[in-house]
XYZ file of C-alpha atoms in Angstrom:
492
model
C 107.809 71.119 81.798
C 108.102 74.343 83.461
C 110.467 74.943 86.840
C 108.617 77.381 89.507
C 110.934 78.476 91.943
C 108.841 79.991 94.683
C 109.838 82.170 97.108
C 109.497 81.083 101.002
C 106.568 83.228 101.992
C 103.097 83.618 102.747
C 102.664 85.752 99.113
C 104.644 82.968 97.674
C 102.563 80.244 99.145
C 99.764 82.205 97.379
C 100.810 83.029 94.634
C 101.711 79.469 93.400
C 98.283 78.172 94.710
C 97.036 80.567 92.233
C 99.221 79.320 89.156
C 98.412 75.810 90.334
C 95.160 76.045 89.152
C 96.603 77.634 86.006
C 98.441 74.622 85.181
C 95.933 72.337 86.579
C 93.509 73.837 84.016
C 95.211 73.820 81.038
C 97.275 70.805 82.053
C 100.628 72.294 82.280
C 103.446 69.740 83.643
C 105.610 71.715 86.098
C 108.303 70.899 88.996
C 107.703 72.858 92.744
C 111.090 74.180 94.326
C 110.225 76.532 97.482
C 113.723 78.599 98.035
C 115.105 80.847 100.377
C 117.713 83.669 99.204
C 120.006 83.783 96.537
C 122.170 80.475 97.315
C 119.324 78.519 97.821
C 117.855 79.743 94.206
C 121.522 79.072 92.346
C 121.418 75.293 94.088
C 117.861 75.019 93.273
C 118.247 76.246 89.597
C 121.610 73.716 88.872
C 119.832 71.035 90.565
C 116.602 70.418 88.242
C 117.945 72.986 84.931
C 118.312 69.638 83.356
C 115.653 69.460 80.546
C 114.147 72.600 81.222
C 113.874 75.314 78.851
C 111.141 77.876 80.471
C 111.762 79.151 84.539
C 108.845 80.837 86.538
C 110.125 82.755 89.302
C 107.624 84.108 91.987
C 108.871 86.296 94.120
C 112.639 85.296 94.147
C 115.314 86.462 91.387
C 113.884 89.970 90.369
C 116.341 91.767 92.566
C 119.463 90.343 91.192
C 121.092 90.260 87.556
C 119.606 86.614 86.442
C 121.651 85.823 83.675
C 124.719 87.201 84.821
C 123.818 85.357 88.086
C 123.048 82.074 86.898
C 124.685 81.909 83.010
C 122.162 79.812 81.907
C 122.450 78.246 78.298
C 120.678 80.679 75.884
C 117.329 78.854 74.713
C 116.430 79.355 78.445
C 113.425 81.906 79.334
C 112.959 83.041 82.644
C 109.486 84.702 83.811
C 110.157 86.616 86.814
C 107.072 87.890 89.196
C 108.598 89.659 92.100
C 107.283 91.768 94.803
C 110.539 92.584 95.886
C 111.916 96.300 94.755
C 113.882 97.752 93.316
C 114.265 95.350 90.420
C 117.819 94.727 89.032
C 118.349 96.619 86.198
C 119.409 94.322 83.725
C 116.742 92.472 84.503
C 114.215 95.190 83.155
C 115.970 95.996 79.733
C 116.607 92.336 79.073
C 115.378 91.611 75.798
C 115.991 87.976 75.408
C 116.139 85.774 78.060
C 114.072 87.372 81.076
C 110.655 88.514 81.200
C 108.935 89.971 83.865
C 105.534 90.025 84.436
C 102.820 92.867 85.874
C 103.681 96.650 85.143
C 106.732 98.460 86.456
C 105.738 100.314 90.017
C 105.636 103.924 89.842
C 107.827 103.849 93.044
C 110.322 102.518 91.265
C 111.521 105.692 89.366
C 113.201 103.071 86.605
C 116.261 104.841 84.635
C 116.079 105.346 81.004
C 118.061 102.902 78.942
C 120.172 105.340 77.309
C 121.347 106.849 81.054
C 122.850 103.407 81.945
C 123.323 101.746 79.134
C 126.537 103.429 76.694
C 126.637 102.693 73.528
C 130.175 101.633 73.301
C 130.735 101.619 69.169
C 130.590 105.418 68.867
C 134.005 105.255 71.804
C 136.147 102.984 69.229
C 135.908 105.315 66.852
C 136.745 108.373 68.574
C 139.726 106.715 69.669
C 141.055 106.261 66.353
C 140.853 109.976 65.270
C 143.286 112.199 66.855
C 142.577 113.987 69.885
C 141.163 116.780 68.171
C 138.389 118.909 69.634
C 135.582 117.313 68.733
C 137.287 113.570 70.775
C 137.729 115.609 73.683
C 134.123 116.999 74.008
C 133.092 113.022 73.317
C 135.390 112.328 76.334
C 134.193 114.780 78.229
C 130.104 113.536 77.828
C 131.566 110.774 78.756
C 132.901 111.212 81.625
C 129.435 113.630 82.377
C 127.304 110.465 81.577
C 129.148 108.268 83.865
C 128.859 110.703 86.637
C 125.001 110.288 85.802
C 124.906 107.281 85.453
C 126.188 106.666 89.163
C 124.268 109.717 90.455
C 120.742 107.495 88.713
C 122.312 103.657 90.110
C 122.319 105.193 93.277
C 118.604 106.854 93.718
C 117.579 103.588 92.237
C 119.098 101.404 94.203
C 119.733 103.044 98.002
C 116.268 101.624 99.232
C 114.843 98.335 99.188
C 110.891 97.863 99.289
C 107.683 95.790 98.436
C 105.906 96.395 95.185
C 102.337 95.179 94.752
C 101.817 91.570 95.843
C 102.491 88.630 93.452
C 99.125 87.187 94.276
C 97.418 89.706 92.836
C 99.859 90.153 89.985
C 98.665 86.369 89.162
C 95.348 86.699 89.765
C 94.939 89.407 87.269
C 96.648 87.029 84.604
C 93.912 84.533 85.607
C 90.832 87.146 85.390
C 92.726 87.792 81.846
C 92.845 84.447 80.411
C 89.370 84.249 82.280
C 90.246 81.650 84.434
C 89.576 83.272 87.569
C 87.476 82.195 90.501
C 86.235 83.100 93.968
C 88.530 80.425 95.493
C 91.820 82.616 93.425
C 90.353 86.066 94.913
C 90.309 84.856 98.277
C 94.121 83.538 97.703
C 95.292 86.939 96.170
C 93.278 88.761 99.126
C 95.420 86.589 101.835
C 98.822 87.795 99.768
C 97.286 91.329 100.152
C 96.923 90.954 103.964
C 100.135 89.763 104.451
C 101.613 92.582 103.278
C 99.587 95.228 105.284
C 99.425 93.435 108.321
C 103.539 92.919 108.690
C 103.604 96.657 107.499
C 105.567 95.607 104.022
C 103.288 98.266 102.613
C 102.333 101.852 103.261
C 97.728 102.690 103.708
C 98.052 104.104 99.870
C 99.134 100.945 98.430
C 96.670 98.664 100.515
C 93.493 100.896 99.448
C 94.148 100.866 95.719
C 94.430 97.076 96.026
C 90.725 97.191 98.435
C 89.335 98.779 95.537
C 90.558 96.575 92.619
C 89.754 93.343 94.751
C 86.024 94.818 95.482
C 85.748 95.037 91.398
C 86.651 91.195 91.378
C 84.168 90.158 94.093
C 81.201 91.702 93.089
C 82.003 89.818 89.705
C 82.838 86.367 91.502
C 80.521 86.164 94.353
C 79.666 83.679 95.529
C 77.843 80.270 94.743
C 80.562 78.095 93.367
C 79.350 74.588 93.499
C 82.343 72.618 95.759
C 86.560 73.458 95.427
C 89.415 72.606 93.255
C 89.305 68.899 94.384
C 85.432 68.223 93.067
C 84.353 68.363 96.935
C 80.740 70.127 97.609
C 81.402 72.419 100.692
C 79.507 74.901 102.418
C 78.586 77.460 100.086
C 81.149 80.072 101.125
C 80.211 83.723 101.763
C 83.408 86.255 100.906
C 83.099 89.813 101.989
C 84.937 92.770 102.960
C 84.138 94.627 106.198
C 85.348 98.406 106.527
C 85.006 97.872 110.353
C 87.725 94.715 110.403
C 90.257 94.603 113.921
C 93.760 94.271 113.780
C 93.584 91.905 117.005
C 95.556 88.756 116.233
C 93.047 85.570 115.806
C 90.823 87.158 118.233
C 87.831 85.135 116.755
C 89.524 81.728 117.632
C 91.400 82.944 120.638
C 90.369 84.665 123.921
C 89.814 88.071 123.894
C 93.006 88.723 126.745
C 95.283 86.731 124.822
C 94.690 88.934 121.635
C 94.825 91.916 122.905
C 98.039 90.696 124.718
C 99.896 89.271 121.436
C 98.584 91.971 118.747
C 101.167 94.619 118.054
C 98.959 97.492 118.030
C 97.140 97.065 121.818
C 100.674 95.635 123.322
C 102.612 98.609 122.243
C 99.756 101.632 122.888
C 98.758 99.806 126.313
C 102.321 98.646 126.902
C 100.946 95.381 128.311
C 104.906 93.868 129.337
C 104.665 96.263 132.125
C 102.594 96.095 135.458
C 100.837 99.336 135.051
C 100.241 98.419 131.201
C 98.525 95.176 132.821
C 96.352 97.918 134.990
C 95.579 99.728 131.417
C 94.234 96.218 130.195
C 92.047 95.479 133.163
C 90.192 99.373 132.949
C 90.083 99.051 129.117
C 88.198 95.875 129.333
C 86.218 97.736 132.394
C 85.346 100.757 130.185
C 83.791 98.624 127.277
C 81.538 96.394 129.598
C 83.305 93.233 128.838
C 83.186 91.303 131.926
C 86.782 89.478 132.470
C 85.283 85.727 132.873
C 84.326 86.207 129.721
C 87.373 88.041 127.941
C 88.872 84.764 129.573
C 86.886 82.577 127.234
C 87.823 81.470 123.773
C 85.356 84.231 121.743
C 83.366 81.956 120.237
C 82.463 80.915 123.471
C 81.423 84.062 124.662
C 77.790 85.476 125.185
C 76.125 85.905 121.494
C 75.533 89.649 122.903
C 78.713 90.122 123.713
C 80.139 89.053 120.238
C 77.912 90.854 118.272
C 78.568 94.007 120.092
C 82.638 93.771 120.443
C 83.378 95.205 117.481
C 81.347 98.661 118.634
C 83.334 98.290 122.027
C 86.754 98.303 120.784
C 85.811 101.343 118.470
C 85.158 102.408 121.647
C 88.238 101.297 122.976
C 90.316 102.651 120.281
C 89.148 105.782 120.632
C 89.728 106.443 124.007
C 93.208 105.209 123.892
C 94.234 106.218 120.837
C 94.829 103.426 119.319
C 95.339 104.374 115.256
C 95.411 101.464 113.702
C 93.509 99.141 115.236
C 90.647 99.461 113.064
C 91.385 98.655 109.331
C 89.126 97.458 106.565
C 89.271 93.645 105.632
C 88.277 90.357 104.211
C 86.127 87.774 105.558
C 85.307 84.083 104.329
C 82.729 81.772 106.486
C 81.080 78.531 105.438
C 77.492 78.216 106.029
C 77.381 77.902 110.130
C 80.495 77.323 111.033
C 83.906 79.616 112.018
C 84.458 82.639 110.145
C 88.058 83.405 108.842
C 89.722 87.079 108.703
C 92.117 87.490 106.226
C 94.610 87.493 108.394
C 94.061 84.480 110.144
C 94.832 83.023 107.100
C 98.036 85.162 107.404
C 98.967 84.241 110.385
C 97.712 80.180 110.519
C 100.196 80.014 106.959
C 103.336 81.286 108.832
C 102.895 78.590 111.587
C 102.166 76.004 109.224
C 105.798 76.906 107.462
C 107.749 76.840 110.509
C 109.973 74.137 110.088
C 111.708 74.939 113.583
C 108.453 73.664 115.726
C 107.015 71.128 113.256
C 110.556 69.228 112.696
C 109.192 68.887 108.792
C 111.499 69.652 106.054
C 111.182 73.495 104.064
C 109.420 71.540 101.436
C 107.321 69.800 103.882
C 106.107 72.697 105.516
C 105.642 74.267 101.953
C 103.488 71.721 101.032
C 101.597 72.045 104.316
C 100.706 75.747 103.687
C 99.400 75.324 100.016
C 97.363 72.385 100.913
C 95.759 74.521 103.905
C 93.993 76.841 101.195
C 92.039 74.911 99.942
C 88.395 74.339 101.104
C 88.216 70.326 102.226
C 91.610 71.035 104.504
C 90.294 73.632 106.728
C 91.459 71.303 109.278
C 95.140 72.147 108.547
C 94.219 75.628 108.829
C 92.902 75.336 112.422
C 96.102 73.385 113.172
C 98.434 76.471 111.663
C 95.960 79.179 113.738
C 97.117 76.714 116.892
C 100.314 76.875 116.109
C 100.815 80.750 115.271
C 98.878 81.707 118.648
C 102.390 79.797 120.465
C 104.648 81.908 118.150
C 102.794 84.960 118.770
C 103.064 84.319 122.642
C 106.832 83.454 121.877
C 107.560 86.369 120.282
C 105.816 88.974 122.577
C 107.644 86.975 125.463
C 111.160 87.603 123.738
C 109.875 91.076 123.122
C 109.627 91.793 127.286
C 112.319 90.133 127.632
C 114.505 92.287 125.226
C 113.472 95.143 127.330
C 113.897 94.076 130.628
C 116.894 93.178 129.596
C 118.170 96.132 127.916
C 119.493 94.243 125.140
C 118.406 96.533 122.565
C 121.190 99.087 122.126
C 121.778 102.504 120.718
C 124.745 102.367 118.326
C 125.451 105.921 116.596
C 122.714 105.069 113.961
C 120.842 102.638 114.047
C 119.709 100.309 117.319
C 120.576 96.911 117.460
C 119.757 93.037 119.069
C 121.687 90.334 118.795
C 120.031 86.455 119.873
C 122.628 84.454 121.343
C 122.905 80.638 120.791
C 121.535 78.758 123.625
C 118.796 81.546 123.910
C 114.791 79.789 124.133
C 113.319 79.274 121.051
C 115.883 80.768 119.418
C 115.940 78.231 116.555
C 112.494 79.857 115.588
C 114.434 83.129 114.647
C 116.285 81.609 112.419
C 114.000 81.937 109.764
C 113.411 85.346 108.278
C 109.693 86.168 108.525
C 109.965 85.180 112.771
C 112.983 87.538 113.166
C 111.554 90.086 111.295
C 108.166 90.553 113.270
C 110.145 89.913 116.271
C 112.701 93.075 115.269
C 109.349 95.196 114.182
C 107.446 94.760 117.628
C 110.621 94.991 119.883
C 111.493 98.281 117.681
C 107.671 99.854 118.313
C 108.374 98.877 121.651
C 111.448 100.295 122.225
C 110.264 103.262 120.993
C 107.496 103.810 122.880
C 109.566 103.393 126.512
C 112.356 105.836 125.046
C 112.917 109.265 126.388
C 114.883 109.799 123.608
C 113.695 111.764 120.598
C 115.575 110.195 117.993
C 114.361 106.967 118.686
C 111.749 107.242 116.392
C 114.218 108.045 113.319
C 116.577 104.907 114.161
C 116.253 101.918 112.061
C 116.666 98.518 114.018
C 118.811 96.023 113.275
C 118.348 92.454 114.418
C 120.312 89.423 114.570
C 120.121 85.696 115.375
C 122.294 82.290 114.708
C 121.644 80.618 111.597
C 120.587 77.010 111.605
C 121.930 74.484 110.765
C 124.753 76.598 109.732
C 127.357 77.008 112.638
C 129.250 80.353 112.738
C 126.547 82.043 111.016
C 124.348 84.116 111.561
C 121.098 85.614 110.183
C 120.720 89.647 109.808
C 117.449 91.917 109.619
C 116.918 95.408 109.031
C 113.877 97.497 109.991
C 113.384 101.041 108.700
C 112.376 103.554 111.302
C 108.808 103.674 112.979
C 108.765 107.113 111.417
C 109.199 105.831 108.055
C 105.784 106.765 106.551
C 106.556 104.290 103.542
C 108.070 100.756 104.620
C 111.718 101.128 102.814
C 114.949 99.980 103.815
C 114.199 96.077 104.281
C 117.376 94.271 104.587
C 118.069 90.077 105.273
C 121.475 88.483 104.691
């Protein structure tokens, strides 16, 4: 029996829907733990250790020194996929009892084994010569190679970031073993998405991965007889679209409200503001779209009008500048009925897993999200897309409200939020992927209103109470908007 310890997010949720068919395949007995930072892995691991001798860890325990973490007895084996960088160092030159899996990222800049490791034999005897010259140029490297060594810990270990998505990682094991199947691409292309869309990864990353996953597809597609459950579906149709929006849910939402709740249109257009509501109205003006219409849930709207909207908001983007709303993307439909970006996906898993507005337990929720993957529960799906279009609303609300407020403050630094107890919805925040795309808008927002020129080179720093703790509190940091390559992610 194996022990996967998955890590609470939407790659996570992925990921192990991937290795479930793994297991499921080769009929692999295994016990599910979803966890959430470092205590909740140590309880987790103590709690079901019993009997087990082999630990898979997705996306959890990379970061940290595992054995010297955990002690575990010594016919344990860990396997450790984690997109979180940079990974501990022991963890890399273990030979024994941890193995991780995928290649090193070239990010990463790992240190050589002999710069951090000393071989501490050749020090014993040197101390029992005298101190001759030869002991004292021994003592002197050294000192030299500890100086090093600190000088390397340091580089290695001053920024935190995302490596390439465990999803994928997983998949590729599949395609390996040749396992792999159209219904495991589309998972590993939702893990993708989730890391471009909440900007976990820099363009470079994301395009290598487009043209890996476009290998896969034209290999897998598409007419797989019915899903993982023996259920004949739809024949579904997978493809990737160079012209894809980054409008949240706009194809099962009204056009207003997506424009409204995406981060890219609410920060250019500034849409919390009065004239930024003017902006919307003349935008929607300039690209013919009448507002009765934009008013309408979008698969409501005239056939005409949907076919052309994606050449209007080139349009649109072009004339307001808007960089990045245009991105290149996935798309699953079966047969005649809704089509599904990627990142509805995305965003219909997070809602699903938030145990604040469900009042499910972590593993609940957890269970909720890997069961909406599959084909025959694309019901569940359209309940998460429900869901995330309140916290999306929610979080652009708190965003405003920040602002009006002038609760986001300039601190030497770094800028910094605090939610107070009481506060609405605040329970929501609680968890770390809500706070943290509530800290990323309101810091693109702040940014854009600020006459100040350093705004743009402050990191954010975000904080909200910490349920059902009491007096605690959850903490986020954001790197700078100028930060060309996402680093400097921090949660405690």
């Amino acid at each position: 029996r194996i022990l996967l310890l998955v890590n609470y997010d939407v790659d996570g949720v992925c990921a192990c829907k991937i290795l479930q068919t793994l297991f499921r395949c080769d009929n692999t007995l295994y016990t599910l733990v979803p966890v959430q930072g470092t205590q909740d892995l140590v309880e987790s691991y103590f709690k079901h250790v019993e009997q087990i001798k082999i630990i898979l860890m997705v996306n959890c325990g990379g970061n940290i020194d595992i054995v010297e973490t955990l002690q575990p007895d010594e016919e344990i084996i860990f396997f450790i996929i984690d997109s979180h960088k940079p990974t501990d160092i022991c963890n890399i030159y273990s030979s024994e009892q941890v193995r991780l899996l995928g290649k090193p990222d070239r990010e990463e800049w790992i240190p050589e084994f002999s710069d951090i490791f000393y071989d501490e034999g050749n020090d014993r005897k040197t101390k029992r010569r005298k101190l001759d010259e030869g002991a004292i140029m021994k003592q002197r490297e050294r000192r030299m190679w500890k100086e090093n060594r600190n000088r390397l810990m340091f580089e290695y270990t001053q920024f935190s970031f995302y490596g390439r998505s465990s999803s994928m990682i997983i998949f590729d094991i599949l395609w390996q073993l040749g396992k792999d199947s159209a219904d495991a691409l589309w998972w590993a292309i939702v893990g993708v998405t989730y890391q471009i869309v909440f900007g976990l990864i820099d363009e470079q990353r994301y395009s290598n991965e487009l043209a890996v996953l476009q290998l896969h597809m034209s290999r897998l597609l598409t007419n797989e007889p019915g899903n993982e459950n023996g259920i004949r579906n739809a024949t579904p149709t997978l493809k990737i679209t160079n012209n894809s929006l980054h409008l949240a849910l706009y194809r099962h939402w009204t056009v207003q409200s997506s424009l409204r709740n995406s981060l890219c249109t609410a920060i250019k257009l500034r849409l919390w503001t009065m004239r930024g509501e003017k902006h919307l109205q003349q935008l929607l003006a300039e690209i013919g779209l009448p507002l009765s219409e934009s008013k309408q849930r979008f698969c409501s709207m005239d056939i005409s009008l949907r076919q052309d909207f994606l050449s209007m908001m080139e349009k649109a983007a072009e004339n307001y500048e808007i960089d990045d709303l245009i991105y290149t993307s996935f798309t699953l439909s079966y047969g005649y009925r809704s089509s599904y970006q990627a990142s509805d996906y995305v965003y219909g898993l997070l809602a699903l897993m938030d145990v604040s507005s469900r009042n499910k337990q972590m593993g609940s929720c957890f269970s909720d999200a890997l069961d909406s993957l599959a084909r025959s529960k694309s019901d569940l799906l359209e309940v998460g897309i429900e869901g995330a279009k309140k916290i999306l609303c929610c979080i652009f609300r708190h965003v405003q409200g920040l602002l009006d407020m002038k609760q986001i403050i300039a601190t030497g630094p770094f800028l910094y939020f605090a939610l107070q107890e009481g506060s609405l919805d605040v329970r929501m925040f609680a968890q770390a992927h809500f706070l943290t795309m509530l800290a990323r808008c309101s810091l693109r927002a702040y940014h854009s209103v600020s006459r100040s020129k350093r705004s743009s080179c402050l990191p954010l720093v975000a904080s909200a109470p910490a349920y059902p703790e009491n007096d605690a509190c959850i903490i986020i940091g954001i790197p700078p908007v100028s930060e060309v390559i996402p680093r400097k992610y921090v949660c405690a």
